[in-house]
GROMACS .gro file of C-alpha atoms in nm:
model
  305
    1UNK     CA    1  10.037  11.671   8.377
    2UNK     CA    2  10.236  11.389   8.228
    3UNK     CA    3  10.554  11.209   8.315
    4UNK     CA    4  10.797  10.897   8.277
    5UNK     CA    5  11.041  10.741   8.525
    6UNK     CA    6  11.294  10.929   8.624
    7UNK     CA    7  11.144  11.266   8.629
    8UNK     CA    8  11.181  11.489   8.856
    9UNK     CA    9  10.847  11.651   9.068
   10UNK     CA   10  10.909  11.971   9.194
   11UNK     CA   11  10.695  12.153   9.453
   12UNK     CA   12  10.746  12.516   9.495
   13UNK     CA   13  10.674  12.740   9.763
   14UNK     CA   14  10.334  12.981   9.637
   15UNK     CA   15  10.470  13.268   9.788
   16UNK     CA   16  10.838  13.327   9.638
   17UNK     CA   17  10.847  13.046   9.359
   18UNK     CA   18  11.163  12.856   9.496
   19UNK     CA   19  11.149  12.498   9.552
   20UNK     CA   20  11.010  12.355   9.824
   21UNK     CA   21  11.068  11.976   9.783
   22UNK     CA   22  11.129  11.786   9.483
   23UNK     CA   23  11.171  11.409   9.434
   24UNK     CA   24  11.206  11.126   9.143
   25UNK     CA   25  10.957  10.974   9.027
   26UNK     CA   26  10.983  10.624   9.046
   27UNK     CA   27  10.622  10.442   8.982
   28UNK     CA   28  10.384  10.527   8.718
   29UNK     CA   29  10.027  10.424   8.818
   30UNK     CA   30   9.900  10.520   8.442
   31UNK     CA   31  10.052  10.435   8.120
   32UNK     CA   32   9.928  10.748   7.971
   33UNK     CA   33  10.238  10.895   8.274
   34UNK     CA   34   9.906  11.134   8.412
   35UNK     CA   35   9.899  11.122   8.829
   36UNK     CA   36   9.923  10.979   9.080
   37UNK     CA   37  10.251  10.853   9.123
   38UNK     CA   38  10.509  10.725   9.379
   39UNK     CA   39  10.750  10.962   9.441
   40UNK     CA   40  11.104  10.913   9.616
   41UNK     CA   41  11.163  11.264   9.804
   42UNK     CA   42  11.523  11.317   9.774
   43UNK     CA   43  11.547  11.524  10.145
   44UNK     CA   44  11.441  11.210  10.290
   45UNK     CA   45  11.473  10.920  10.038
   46UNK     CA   46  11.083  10.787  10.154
   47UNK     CA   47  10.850  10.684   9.878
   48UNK     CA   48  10.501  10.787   9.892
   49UNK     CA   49  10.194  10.836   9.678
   50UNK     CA   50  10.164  11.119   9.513
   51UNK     CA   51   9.885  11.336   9.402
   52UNK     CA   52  10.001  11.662   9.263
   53UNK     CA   53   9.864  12.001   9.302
   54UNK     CA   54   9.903  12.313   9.141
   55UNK     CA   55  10.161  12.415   9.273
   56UNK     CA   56  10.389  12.100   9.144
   57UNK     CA   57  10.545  12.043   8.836
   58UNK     CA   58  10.745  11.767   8.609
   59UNK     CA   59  11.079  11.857   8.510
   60UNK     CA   60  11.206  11.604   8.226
   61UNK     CA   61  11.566  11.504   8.305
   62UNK     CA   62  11.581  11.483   7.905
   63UNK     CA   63  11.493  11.804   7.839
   64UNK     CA   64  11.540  12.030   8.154
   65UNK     CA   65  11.292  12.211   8.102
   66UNK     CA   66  10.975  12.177   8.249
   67UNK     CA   67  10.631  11.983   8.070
   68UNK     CA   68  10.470  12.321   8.026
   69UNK     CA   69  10.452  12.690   8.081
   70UNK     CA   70  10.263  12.701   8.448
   71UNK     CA   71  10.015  12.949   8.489
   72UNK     CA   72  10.119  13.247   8.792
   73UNK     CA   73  10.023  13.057   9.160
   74UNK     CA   74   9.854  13.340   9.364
   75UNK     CA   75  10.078  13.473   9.717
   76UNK     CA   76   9.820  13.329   9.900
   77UNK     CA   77  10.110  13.175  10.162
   78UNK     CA   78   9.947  12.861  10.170
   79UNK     CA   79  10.086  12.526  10.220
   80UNK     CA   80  10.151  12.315   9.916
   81UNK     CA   81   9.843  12.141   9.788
   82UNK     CA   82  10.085  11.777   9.683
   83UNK     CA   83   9.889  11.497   9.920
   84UNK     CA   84  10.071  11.200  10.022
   85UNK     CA   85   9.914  10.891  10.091
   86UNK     CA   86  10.070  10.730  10.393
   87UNK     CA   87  10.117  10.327  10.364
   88UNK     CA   88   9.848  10.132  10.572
   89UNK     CA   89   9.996  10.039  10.895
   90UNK     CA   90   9.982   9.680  11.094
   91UNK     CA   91   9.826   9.508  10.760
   92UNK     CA   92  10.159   9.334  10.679
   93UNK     CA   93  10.530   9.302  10.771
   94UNK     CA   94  10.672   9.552  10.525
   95UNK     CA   95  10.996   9.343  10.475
   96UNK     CA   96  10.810   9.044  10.435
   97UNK     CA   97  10.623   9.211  10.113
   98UNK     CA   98  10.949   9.285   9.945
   99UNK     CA   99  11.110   8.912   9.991
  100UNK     CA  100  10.787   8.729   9.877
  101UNK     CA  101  10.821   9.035   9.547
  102UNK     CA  102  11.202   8.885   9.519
  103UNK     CA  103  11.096   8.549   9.553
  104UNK     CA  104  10.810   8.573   9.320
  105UNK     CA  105  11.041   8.734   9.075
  106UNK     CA  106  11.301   8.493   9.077
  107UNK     CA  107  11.083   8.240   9.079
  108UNK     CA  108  10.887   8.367   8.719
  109UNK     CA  109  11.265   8.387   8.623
  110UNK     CA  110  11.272   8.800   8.603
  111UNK     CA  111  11.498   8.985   8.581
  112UNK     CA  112  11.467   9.314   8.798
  113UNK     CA  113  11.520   9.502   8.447
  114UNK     CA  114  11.226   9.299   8.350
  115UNK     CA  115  11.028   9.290   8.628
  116UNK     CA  116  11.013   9.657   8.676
  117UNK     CA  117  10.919   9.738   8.343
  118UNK     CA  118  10.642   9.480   8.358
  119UNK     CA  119  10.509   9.660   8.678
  120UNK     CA  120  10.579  10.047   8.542
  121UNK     CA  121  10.861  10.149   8.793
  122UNK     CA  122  11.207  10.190   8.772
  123UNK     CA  123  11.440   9.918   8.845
  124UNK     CA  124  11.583  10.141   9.153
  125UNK     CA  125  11.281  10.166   9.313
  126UNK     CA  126  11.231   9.797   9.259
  127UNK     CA  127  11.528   9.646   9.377
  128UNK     CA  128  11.495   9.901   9.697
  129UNK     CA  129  11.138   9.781   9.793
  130UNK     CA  130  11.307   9.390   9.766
  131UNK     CA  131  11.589   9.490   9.951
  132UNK     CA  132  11.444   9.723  10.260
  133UNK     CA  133  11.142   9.732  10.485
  134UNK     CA  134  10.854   9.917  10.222
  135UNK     CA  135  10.477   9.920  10.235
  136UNK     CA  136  10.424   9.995   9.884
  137UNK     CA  137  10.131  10.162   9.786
  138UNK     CA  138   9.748   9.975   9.666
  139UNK     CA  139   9.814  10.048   9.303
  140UNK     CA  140  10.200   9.932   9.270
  141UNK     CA  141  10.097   9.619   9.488
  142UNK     CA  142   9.803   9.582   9.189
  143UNK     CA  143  10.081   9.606   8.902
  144UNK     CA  144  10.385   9.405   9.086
  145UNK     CA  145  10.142   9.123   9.142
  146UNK     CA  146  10.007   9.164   8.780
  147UNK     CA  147  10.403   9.192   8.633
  148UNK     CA  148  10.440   8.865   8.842
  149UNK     CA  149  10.182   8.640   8.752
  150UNK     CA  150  10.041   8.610   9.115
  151UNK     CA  151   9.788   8.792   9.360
  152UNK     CA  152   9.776   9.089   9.592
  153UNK     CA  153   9.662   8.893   9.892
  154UNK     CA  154   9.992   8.621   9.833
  155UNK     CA  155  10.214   8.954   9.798
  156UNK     CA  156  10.079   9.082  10.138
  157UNK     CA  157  10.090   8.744  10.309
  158UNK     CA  158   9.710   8.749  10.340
  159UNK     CA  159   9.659   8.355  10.226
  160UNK     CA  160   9.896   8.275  10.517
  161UNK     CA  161   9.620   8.118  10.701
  162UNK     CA  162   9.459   7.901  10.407
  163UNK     CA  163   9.522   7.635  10.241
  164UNK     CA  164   9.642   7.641   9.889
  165UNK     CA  165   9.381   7.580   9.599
  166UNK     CA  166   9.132   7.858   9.692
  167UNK     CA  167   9.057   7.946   9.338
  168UNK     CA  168   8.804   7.799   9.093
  169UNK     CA  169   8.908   7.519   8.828
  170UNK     CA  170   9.024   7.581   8.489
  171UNK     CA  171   8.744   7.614   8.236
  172UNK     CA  172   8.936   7.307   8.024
  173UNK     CA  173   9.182   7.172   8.250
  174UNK     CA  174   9.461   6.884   8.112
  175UNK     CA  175   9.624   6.664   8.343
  176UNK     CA  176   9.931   6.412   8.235
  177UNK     CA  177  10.136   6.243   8.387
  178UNK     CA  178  10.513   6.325   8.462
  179UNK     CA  179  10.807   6.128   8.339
  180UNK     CA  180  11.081   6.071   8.616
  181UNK     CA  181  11.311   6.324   8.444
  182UNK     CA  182  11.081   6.595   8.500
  183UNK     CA  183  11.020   6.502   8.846
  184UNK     CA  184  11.377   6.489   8.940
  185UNK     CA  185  11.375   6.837   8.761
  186UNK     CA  186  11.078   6.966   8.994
  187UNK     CA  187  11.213   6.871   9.303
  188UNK     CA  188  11.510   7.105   9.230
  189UNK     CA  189  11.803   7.083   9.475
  190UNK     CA  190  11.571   7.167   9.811
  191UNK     CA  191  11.268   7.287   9.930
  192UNK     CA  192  10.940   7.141  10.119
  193UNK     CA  193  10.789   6.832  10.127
  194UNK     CA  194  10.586   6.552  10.280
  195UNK     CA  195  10.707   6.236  10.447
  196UNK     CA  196  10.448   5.951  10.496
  197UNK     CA  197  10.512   5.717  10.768
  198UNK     CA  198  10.381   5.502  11.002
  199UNK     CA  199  10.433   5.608  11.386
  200UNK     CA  200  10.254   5.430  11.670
  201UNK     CA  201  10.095   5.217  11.448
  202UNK     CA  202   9.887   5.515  11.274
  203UNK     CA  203   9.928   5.671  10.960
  204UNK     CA  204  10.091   6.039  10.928
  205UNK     CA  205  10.199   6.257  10.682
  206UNK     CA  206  10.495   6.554  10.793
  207UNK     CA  207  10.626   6.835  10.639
  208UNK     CA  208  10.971   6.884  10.637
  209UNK     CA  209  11.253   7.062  10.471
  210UNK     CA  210  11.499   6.825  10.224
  211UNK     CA  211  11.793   6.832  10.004
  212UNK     CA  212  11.807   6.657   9.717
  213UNK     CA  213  12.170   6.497   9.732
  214UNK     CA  214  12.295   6.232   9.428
  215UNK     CA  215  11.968   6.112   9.374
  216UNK     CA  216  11.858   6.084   9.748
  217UNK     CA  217  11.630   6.290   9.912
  218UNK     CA  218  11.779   6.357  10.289
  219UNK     CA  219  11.608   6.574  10.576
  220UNK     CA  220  11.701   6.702  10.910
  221UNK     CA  221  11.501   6.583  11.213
  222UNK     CA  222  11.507   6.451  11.594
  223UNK     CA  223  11.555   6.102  11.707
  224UNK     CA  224  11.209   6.002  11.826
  225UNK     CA  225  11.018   6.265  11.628
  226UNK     CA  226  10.740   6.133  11.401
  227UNK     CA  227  10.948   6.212  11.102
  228UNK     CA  228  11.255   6.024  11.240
  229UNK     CA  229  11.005   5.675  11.265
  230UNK     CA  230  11.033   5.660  10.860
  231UNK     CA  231  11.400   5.476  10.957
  232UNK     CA  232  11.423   5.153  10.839
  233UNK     CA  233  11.057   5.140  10.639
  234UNK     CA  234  10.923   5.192  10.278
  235UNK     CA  235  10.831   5.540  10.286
  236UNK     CA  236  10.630   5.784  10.047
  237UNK     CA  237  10.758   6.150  10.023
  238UNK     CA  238  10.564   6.403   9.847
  239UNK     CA  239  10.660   6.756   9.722
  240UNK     CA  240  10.387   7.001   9.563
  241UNK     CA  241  10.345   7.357   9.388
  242UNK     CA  242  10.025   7.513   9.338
  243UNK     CA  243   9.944   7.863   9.123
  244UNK     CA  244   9.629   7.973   9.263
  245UNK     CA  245   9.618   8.272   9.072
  246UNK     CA  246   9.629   8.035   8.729
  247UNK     CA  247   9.476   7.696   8.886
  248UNK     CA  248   9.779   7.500   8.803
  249UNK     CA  249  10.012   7.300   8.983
  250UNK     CA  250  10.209   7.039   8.990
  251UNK     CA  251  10.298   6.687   9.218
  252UNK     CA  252  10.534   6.467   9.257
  253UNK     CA  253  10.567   6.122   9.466
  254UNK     CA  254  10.874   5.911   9.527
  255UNK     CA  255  10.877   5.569   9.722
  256UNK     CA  256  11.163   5.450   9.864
  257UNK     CA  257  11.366   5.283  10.204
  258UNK     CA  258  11.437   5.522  10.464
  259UNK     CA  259  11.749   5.544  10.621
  260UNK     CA  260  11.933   5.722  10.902
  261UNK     CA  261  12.280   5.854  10.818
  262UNK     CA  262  12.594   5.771  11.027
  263UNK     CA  263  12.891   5.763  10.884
  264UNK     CA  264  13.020   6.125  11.019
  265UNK     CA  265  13.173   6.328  10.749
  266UNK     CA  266  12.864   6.212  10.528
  267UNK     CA  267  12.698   6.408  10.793
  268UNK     CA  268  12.927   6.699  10.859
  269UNK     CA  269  12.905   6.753  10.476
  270UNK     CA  270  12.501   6.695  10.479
  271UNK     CA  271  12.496   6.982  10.738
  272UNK     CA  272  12.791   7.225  10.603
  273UNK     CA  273  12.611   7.185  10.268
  274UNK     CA  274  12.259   7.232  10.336
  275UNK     CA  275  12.041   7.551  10.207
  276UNK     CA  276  11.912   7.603  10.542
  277UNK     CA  277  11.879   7.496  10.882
  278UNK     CA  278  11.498   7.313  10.902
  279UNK     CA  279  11.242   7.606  10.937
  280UNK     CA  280  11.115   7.377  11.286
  281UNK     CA  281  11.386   7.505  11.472
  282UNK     CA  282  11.516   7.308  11.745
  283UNK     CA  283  11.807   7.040  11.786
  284UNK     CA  284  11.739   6.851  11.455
  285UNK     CA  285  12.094   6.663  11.414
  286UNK     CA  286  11.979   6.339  11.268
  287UNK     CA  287  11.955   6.339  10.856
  288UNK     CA  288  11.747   6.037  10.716
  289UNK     CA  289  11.787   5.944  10.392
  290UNK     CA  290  11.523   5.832  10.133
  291UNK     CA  291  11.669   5.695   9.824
  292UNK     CA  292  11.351   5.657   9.555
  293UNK     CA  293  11.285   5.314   9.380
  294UNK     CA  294  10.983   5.472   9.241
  295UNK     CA  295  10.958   5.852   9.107
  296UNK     CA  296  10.639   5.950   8.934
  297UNK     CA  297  10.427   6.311   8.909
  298UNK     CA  298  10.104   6.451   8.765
  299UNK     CA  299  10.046   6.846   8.647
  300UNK     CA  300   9.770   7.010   8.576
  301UNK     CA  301   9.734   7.277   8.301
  302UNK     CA  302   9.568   7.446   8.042
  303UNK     CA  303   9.439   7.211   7.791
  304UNK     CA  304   9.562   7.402   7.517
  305UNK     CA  305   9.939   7.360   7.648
   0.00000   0.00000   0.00000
């Protein structure tokens, strides 16, 4: 048995040879197109894993016909012999696997066209498992992360709990400096990053969410917070991306005076303007901003790049 995307698997009943339950086929697990595959059943619109029997066949949408000529089933009244593999339950949040797929994807710069034919599955089925609550199955998890350049476990949200940089080194690593172009370019317009200050006369280093806004790097925090005590000092702020699944990654460091913002439409746009609300939670009204007098970054890469 052989079939693309978009076929159609039909199961018929042993006894009378109507169908019982057909679906499309929307995940190809071989590129050969031989079983299993995922399967959307269209009584109920659920995706499953798929392992035919005999008494399923392909019917080509190009042809209408189906593969082959199918050899009598005896009236034995059994059930149909097509096993479905349910999805592992309570491993991972099953809407949390399709927005770090998304994320992933948008991040390689994919499109779902792309994407889908990287990972053997049809764009629908794709853009469904980013979009809904799925649990895809072992195999499609093995070929998304593989279309996407990343792991299983970081699909899954498995490396929640660890730190980044769990993988080995690369076998001729190359590390250069960045220019402050490039940095600008790698902190993007927002994201995650590292403020170092001073508070209660000891070191510390915070996380916090920023927004990169003419030139100035501003965050959200609380007056009296350990972020907020960067106000009125030299600060460092550091933002970071590591590819475990290549060993590569990238840093960048800016140094610059902290300051709090007041005048109030700078803040009202600050806030009506901002990608998101600061992942802390909380009331986190005052924005400091850190304007760099020094940018500079390191990345690490293949030497042969």
């Amino acid at each position: 048995m052989r079939a693309h995307l978009g076929d159609q698997l039909v199961v018929e009943a042993p006894a009378t040879g109507t169908a019982r339950r057909d679906g499309e086929i929307v995940g190809l697990h071989h590129e050969d197109g031989t079983p299993p595959y995922d399967v959307r059943w269209s009584d109920t619109g659920e995706v499953t894993l798929v392992f035919p029997g005999p008494d399923a066949h392909i019917h080509h949408l190009e042809h209408g016909e189906p593969a082959a000529a199918r050899a009598p089933v005896p009236d034995t009244h059994e059930a149909e012999t097509v096993i479905t593999v349910p999805r592992s339950a309570g491993t991972a949040d099953p809407g949390a696997i399709g927005r770090r797929v998304g994320i992933e994807r948008r991040r390689q710069g994919l499109s779902l066209v792309e994407a889908a034919r990287r990972a053997v599955m049809s764009p629908d089925h794709l853009a469904c498992l980013e979009d809904q609550p799925a649990d895809p199955s072992p195999a499609t998890l093995v070929r998304l992360a593989d279309a996407l350049g990343t792991t299983v476990a970081a699909l899954r949200g498995g490396d929640m709990d660890l730190p980044p940089g769990q993988g080995h080194a690369l076998l001729h690593p190359r590390l250069r400096a960045l220019a402050p172009e490039e940095c600008r370019s790698l902190l993007s317009t927002h994201g995650v990053g590292r403020v170092a200050v001073s508070s209660d006369g000891r070191p510390a280093v915070v996380p916090v969410n920023y927004e990169i806004v003419d030139d100035a790097i501003v965050f959200r925090t609380a007056p009296g917070s350990v972020a907020a005590a960067a106000v009125g000092t030299e600060v460092a702020f550091e933002v970071d991306h590591v590819d475990d699944a290549m060993s590569e990654g990238w840093s960048v460091l800016a140094v610059g005076p902290a300051s709090v913002v007041t005048e109030p439409e700078a803040v009202r746009g600050l806030t009506r303007h901002a990608h998101t609300t600061p992942w802390a939670g909380g009331e986190r009204e005052m924005w400091v901003s850190v304007r760099p007098t020094s940018l500079t970054g390191r990345r690490i890469s293949p030497a042969d790049q």
